[in-house]
Coordinates of C-alpha atoms in Angstrom, one line a residue:
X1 CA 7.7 -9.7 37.5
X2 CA 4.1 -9.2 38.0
X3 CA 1.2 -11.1 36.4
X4 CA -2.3 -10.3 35.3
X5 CA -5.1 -12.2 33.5
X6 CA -7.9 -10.9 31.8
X7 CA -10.7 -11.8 29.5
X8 CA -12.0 -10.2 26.9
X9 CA -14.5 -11.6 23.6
X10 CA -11.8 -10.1 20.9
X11 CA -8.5 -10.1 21.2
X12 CA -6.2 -8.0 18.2
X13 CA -2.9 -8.5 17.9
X14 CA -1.7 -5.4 16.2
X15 CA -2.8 -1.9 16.5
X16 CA -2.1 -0.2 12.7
X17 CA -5.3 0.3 11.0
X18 CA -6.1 -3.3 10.2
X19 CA -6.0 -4.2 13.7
X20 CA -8.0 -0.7 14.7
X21 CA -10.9 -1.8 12.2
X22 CA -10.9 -5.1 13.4
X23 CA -11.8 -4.0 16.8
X24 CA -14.3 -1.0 15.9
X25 CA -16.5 -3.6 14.5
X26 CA -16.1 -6.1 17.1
X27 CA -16.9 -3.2 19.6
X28 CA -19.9 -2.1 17.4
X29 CA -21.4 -5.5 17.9
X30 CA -21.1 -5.1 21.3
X31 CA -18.0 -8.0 21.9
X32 CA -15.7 -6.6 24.5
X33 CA -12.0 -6.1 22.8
X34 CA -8.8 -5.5 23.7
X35 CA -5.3 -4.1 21.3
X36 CA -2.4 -5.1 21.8
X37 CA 0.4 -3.1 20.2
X38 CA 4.4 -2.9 20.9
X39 CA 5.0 -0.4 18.8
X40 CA 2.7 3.2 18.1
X41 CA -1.0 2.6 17.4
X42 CA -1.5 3.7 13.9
X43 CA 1.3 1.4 12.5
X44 CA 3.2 0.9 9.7
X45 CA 0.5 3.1 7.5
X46 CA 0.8 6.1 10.1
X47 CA 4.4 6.4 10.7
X48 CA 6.4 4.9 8.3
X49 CA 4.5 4.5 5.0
X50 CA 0.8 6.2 3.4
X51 CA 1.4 9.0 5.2
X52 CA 4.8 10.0 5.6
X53 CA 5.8 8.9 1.9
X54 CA 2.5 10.7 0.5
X55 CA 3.8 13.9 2.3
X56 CA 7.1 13.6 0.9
X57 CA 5.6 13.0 -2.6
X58 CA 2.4 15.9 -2.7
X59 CA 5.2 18.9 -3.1
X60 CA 7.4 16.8 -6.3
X61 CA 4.4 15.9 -8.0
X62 CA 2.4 19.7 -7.5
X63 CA 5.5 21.2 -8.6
X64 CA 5.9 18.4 -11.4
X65 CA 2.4 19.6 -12.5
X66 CA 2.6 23.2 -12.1
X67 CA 5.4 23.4 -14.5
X68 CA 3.7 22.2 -17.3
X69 CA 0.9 25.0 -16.4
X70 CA 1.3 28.5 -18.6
X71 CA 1.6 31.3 -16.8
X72 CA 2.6 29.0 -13.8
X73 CA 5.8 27.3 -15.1
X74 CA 8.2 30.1 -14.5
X75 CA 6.8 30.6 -11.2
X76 CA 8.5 26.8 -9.9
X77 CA 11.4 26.6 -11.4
X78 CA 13.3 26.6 -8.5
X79 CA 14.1 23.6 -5.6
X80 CA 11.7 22.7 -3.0
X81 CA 11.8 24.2 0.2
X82 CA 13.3 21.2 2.0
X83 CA 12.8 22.2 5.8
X84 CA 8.9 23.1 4.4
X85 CA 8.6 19.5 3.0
X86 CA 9.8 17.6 6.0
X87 CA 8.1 19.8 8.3
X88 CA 4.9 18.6 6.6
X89 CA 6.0 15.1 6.8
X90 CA 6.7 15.6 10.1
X91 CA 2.9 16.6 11.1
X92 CA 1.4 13.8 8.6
X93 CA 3.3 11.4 10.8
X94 CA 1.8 13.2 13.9
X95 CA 5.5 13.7 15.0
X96 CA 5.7 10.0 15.8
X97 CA 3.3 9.9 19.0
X98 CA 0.0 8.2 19.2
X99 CA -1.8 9.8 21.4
X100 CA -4.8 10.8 19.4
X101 CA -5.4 7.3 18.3
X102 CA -5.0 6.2 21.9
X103 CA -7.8 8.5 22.8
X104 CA -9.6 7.4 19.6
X105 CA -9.5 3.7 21.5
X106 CA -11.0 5.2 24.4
X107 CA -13.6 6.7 22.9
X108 CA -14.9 3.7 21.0
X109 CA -14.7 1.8 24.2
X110 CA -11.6 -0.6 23.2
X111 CA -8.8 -1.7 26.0
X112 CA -4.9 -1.4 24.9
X113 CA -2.3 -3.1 26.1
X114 CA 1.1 -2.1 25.0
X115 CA 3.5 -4.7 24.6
X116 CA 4.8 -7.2 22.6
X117 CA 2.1 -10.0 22.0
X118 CA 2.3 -13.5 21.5
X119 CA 0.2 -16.7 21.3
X120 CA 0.6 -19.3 23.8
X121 CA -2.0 -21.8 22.7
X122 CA -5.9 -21.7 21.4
X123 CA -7.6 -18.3 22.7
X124 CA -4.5 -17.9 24.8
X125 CA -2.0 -14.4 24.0
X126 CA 0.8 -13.3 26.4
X127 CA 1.7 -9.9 26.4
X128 CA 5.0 -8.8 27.7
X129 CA 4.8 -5.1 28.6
X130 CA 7.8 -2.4 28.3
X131 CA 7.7 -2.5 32.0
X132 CA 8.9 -6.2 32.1
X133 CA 5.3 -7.7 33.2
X134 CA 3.3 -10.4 31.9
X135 CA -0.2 -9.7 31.4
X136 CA -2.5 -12.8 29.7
X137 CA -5.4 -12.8 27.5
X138 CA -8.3 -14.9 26.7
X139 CA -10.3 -14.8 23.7
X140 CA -13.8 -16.0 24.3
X141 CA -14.5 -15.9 20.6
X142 CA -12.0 -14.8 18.3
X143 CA -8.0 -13.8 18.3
X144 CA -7.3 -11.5 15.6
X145 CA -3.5 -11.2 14.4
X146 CA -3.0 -7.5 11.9
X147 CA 0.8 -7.7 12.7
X148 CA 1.1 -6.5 9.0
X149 CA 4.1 -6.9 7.0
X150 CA 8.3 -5.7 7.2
X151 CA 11.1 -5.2 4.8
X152 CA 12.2 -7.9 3.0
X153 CA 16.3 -8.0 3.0
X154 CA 17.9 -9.9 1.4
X155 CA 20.4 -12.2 2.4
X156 CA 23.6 -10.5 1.3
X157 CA 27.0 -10.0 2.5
X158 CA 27.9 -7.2 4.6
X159 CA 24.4 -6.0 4.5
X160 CA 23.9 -6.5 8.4
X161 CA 26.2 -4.4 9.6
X162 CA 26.2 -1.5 6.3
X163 CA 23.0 -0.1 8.4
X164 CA 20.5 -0.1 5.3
X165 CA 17.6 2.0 5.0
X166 CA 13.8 0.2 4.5
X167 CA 11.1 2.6 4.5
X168 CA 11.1 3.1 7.6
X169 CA 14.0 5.2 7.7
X170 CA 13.8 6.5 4.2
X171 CA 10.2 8.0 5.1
X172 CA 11.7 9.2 8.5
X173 CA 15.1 11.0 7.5
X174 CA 15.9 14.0 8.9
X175 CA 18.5 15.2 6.2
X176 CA 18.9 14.7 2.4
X177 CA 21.4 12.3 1.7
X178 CA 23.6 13.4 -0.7
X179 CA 23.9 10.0 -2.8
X180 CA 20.9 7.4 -2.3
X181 CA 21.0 4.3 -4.0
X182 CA 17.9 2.5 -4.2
X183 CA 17.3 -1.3 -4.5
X184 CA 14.4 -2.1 -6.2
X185 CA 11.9 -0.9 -8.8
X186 CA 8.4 -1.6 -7.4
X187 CA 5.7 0.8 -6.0
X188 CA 8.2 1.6 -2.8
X189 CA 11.3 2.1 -4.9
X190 CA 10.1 4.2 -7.6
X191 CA 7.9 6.7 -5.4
X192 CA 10.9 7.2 -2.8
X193 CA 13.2 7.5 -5.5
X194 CA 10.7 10.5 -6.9
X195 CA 10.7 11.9 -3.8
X196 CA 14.6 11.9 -2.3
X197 CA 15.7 13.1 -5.9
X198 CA 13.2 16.1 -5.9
X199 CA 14.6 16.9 -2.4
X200 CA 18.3 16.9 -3.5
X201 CA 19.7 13.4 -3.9
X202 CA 21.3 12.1 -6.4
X203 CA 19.6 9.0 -6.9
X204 CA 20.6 5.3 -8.4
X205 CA 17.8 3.3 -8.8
X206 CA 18.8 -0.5 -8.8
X207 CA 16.9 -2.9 -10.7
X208 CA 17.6 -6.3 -10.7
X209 CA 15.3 -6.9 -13.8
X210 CA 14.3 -5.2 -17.4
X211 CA 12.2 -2.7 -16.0
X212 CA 9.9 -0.8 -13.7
X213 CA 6.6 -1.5 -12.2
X214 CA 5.8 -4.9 -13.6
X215 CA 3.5 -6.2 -11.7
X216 CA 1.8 -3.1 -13.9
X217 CA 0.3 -2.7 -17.4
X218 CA 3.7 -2.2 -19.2
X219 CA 3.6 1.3 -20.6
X220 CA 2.9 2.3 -16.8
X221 CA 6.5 1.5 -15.8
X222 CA 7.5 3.3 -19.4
X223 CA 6.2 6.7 -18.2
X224 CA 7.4 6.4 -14.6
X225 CA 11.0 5.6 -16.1
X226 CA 10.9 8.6 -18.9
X227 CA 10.0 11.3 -15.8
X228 CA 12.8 9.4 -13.4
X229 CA 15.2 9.7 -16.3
X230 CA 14.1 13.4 -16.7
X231 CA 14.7 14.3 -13.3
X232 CA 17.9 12.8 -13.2
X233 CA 17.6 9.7 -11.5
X234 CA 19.8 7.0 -12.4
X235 CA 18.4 4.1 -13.6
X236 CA 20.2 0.2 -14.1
X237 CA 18.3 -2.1 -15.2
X238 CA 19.5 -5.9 -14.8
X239 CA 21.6 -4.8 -11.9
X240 CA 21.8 -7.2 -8.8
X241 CA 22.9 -6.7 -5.9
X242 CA 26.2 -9.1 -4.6
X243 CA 27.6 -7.4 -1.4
X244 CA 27.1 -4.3 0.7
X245 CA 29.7 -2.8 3.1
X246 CA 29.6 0.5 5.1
X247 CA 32.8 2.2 5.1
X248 CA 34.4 4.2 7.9
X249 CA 31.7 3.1 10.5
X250 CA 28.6 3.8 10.2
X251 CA 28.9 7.3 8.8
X252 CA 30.9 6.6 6.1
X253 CA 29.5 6.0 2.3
X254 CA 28.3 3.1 1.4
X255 CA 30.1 0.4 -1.4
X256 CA 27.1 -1.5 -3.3
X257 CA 29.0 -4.7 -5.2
X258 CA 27.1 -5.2 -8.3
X259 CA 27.1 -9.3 -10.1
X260 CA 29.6 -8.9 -12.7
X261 CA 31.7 -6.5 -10.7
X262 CA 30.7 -2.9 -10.8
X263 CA 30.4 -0.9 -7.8
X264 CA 27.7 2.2 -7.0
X265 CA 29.0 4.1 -4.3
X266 CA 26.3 6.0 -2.4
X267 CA 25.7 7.8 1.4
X268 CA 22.8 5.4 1.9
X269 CA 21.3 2.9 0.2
X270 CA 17.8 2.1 0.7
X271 CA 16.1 -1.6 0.4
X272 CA 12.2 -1.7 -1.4
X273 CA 12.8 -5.4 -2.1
X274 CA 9.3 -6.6 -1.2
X275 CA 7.8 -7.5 2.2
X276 CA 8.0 -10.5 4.4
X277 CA 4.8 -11.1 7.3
X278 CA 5.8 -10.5 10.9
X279 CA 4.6 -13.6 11.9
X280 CA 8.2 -14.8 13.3
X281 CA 7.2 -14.2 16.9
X282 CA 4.1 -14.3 17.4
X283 CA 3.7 -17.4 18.9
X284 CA 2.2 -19.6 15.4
X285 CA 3.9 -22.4 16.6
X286 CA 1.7 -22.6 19.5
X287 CA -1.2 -23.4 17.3
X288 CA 0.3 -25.8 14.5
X289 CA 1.5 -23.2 12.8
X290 CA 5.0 -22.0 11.4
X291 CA 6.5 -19.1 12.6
X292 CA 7.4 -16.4 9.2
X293 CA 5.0 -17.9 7.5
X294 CA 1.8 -16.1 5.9
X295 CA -1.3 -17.0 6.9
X296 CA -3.8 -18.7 4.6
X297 CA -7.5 -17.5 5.5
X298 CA -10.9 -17.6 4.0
X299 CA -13.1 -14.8 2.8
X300 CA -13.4 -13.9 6.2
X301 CA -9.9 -13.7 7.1
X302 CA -10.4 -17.3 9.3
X303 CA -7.1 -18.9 9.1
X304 CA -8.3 -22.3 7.8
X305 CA -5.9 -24.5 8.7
X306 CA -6.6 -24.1 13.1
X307 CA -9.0 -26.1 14.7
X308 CA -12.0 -24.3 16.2
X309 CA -12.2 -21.3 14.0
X310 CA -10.9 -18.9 16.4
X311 CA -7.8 -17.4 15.0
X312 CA -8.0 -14.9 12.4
X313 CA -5.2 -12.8 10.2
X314 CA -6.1 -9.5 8.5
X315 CA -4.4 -7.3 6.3
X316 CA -0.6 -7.8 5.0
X317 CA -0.1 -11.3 6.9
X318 CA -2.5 -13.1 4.9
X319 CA -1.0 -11.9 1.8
X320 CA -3.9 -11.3 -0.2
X321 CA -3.4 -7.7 -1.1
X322 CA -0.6 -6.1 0.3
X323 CA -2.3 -2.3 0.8
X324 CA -4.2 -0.5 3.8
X325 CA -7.5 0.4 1.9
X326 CA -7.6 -3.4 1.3
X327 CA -6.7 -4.3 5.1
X328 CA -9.1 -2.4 6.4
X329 CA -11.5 -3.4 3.7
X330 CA -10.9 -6.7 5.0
X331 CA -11.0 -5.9 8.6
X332 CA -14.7 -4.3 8.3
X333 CA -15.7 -7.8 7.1
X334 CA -13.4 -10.2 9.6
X335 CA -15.0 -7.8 12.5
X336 CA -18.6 -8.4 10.9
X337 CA -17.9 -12.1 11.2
X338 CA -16.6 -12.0 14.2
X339 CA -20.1 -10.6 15.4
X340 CA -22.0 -13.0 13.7
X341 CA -20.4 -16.1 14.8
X342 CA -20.5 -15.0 18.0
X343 CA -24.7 -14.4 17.6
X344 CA -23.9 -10.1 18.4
X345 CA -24.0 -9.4 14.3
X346 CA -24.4 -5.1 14.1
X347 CA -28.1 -4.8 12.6
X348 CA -27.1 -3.0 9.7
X349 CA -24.2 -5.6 8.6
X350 CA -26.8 -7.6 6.7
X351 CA -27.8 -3.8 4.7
X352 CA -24.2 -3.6 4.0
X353 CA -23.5 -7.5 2.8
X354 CA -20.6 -7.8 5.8
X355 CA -18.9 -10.9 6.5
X356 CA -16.8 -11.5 2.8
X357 CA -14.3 -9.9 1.9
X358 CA -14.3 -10.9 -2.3
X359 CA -13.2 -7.1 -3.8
X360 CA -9.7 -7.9 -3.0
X361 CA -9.6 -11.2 -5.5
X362 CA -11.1 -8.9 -8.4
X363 CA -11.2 -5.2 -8.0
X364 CA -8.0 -4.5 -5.6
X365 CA -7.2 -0.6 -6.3
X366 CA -3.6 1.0 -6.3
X367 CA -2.2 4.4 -7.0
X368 CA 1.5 5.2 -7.4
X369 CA 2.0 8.3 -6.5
X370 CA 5.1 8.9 -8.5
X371 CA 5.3 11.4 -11.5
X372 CA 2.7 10.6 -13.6
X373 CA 0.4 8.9 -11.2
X374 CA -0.1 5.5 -11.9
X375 CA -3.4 4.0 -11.0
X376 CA -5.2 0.6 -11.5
X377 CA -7.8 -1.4 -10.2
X378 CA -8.5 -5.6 -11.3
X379 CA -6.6 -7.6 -13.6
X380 CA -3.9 -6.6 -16.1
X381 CA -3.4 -7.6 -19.8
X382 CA -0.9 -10.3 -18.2
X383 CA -3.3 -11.5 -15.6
X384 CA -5.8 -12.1 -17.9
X385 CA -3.9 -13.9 -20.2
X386 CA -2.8 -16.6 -17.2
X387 CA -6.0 -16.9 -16.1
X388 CA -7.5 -17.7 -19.1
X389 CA -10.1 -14.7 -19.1
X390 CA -11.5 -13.9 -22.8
X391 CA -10.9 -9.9 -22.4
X392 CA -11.1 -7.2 -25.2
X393 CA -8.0 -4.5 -25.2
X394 CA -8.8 -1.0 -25.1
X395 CA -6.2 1.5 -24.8
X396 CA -6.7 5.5 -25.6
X397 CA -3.9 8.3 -25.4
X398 CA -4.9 10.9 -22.4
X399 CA -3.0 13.4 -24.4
X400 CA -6.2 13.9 -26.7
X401 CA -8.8 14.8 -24.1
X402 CA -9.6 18.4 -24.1
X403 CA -9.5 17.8 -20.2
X404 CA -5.9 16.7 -20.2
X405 CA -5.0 19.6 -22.1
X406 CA -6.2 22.1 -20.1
X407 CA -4.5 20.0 -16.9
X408 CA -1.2 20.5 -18.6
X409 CA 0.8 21.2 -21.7
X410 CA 2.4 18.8 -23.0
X411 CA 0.6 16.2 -21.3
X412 CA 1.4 12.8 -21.8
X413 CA -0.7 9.6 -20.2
X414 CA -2.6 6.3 -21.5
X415 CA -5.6 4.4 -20.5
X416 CA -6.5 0.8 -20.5
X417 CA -9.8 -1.1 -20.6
X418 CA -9.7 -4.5 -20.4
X419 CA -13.5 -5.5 -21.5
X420 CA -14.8 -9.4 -20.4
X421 CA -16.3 -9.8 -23.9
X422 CA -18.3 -12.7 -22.3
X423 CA -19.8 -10.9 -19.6
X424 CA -20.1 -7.4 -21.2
X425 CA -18.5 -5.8 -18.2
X426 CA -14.9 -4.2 -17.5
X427 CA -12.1 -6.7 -15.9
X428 CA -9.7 -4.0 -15.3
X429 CA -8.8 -0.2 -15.8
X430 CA -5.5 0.7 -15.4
X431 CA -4.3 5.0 -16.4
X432 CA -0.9 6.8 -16.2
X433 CA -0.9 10.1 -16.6
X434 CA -0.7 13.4 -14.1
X435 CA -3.9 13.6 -12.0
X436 CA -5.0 10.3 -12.6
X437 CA -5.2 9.3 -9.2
X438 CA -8.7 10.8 -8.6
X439 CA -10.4 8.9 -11.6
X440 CA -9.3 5.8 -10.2
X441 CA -12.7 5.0 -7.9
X442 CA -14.9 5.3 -10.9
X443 CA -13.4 2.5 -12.2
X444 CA -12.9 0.3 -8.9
X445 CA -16.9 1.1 -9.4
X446 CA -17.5 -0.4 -12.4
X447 CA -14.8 -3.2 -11.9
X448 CA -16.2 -4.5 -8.1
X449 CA -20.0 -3.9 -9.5
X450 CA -19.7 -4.9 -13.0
X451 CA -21.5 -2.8 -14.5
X452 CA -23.0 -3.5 -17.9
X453 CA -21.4 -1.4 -20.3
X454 CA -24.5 -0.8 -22.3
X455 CA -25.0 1.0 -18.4
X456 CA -22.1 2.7 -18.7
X457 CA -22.9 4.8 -21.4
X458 CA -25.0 6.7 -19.8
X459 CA -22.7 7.3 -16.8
X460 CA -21.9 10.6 -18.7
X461 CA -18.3 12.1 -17.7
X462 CA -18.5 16.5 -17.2
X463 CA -16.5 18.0 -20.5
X464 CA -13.4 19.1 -19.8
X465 CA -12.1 16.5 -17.5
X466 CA -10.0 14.1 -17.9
X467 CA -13.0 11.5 -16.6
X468 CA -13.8 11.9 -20.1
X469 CA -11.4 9.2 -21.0
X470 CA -14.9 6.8 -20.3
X471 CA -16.7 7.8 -23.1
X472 CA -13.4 7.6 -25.3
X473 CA -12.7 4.2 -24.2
X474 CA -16.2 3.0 -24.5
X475 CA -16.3 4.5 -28.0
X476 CA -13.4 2.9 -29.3
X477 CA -14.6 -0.2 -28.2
X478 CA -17.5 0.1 -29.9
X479 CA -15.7 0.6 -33.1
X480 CA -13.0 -1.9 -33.0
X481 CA -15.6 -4.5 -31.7
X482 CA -18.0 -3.4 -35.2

């Protein structure tokens, strides 16, 4: 077994898009930076989650839309063309090779080394390549772990040996599964039980509590259940999981044991029961630190509790907000630091207000890309209420905008804007409805810059769209709050 060292300013654990960011702008300040990856560059995001899953939803939810389209409905009423849809997934996943991102490294001037990476004290990583060799790392300046986040499972009987699908495989698959029962009902549960049922499952969506979406506004997890129920999903609410066992080997069906004693029989059963850091083995003990844990940072992604400010964690394993727009968000300003700290700042990173990442405590944006779209950005009625923030409800039916109309007969949706009646600003937006999606940056906009809303009046939306919904919701403000 061979053994190199090497030195670099930057070292990033991780090569997803957290980790890729992270290095960009520690290159752009001129540190020198090296990736370490075990896995493909592009990560999680690439492979097994954004774009994949996106690629399995954009067919169901154009087809979803088209048939409530005159003139167009007749013209969909038939299935999707399967081998077209994962064919398409196929390419979004780049067919499961890295090669362009590895290039991408190259051109921006940033080593790789592919292995599995670990910490073996402060500045200190040890890499052990797919070959068998050892090759160590020093940071000068900063170590940067983006190791992101896996599957939570949960600790259940029979369920390490039933073979389970996480997103991984169910964003992978290469054949419809018959029967798919899904455990969960968050963002991961609910858009791959949109998808696999369009494609030809029958689906059983699993829900250990009283409904979907949650974490949501409530009437956003309403809709989503009305179209799953529509297409013919399944859906059991207050149904936990007790045992799993795979019968007949591994290609037989799968026996789900429910509390209480039911059963739900299915060819695969897929796990969207939250996410868990991959900090096991990465060396955190090393450093004072406990393995599995997440890692606690400040606004600059420093983990705060290791001496000599070296060690930072971006994206998923810090917990903060659990979403690659976010990671990267937060990678653009842990590379900034990383720059300034080591006196190499990028001259434009003062222009640009680098160096704090603060959007993702207030004005975090998310989509569901489920049938309707769901799509919010800052704090929920629920939120608002635990915190203690004095907000204003404001809610307006979609269905009345000319704009939705023309979208789609039959349209159904809701907005709601929560107003800070002590600042005179908007704390949160959240809308459900089909095409919402794309009205979602206006209000990350007026969430993250709280704008006055005696500004945003005059932010006038085109007639028909359904961006229109502004000047509704402003207007019925104005006349609830006399």
């Amino acid at each position: 077994m061979d053994e190199a060292s090497r030195t670099y300013d930057v070292v990033v654990i991780g090569g997803g898009p957290v980790g890729e960011n992270v290095a960009d702008r520690a290159r752009a300040a001129g540190l020198s930076t090296v990736i370490v990856e075990r896995e493909l560059l592009g990560g999680e995001c690439s492979f097994w989650a954004c774009e994949p899953s996106k690629a399995l939803l954009r067919p169901v939810v154009a087809r979803a839309d088209a048939r409530r389209v005159p003139g167009l409905s007749q013209a969909v009423r038939g299935p999707l063309d399967v081998d077209a849809v994962l064919a398409h997934r196929d390419r979004m996943a780049a067919y499961w090779k890295d090669e362009d991102q590895a290039d991408w490294l190259g051109s921006v001037s940033v080593d790789l080394v592919r292995g599995h990476g670990r910490l073996v004290g402060p500045r200190q990583v040890s890499v052990r390549t797919p070959d068998g060799d050892t090759v160590r790392l020093t940071a000068r300046h900063a170590v940067a772990l983006c190791t992101g986040t896996g599957t939570a499972l949960p600790d259940l009987p029979g369920l390490d040996t039933a073979g389970p699908w996480t997103n991984r495989e169910a964003t992978a698959a290469g054949r419809v599964p018959g029967r798919l029962a899904v455990v969960g009902g968050g963002v991961v549960a609910v858009e791959l039980a949109t998808a696999w049922q369009a494609l030809g499952s029958q689906v059983t969506l699993l829900v250990r509590g009283d409904g979907l979406l949650t974490k949501m506004e409530p009437f956003a997890g309403e809709l989503v259940t009305e179209d799953l129920l529509e297409a013919g999903v399944d859906i059991r609410l207050g149904a936990e999981v007790a045992s799993v066992e795979r019968q007949s080997g591994t290609d037989g069906p799968v026996r789900i044991g429910l509390a209480g004693g039911d059963e739900v029989t299915a060819d695969e059963v897929l796990f969207a029961t939250g996410r868990a850091p991959r900090t096991a083995d990465v060396g955190l003990e090393t450093v004072g630190l406990t393995p599995g844990d997440w890692l606690t940072v400040d606004d600059t992604c420093r983990v705060t509790n290791v001496a000599g400010g070296w060690l930072y964690a971006v994206g998923d394993v810090n917990g903060r907000a659990l979403m690659t727009h976010q990671g990267k968000y937060q990678a653009r300003a842990a590379g900034g630091a990383i720059g300034a700290r080591a006196g190499r700042a990028p001259v434009d990173d003062a222009r640009w207000g680098a160096h704090a990442a603060t959007a993702d405590h207030v004005a975090v944006p998310q989509v569901v890309f489920t049938s309707p779209e769901i799509a919010s950005v800052g704090l929920t009625t629920h939120e608002a209420e635990r915190t203690g923030r004095r907000v204003e409800v404001v809610d307006y039916d979609l269905a009345r905008l000319t704009g939705a109309q023309q979208y789609a007969k039959g349209y159904r949706g809701r907005a709601r804007m929560l107003v800070d009646t002590d600042r005179g600003t908007v704390a949160g937006v959240t809308f459900a409805g089909p095409g919402v999606g794309e009205l979602l940056h206006s209000a990350t906009i007026a969430v993250a810059g709280e704008v006055p809303l005696e500004r945003l009046w005059h932010a006038v939306p085109a007639f028909p769209t359904i961006s229109e919904v502004w000047l509704r919701l402003l207007e019925t403000y104005r006349d609830t709050a006399g």
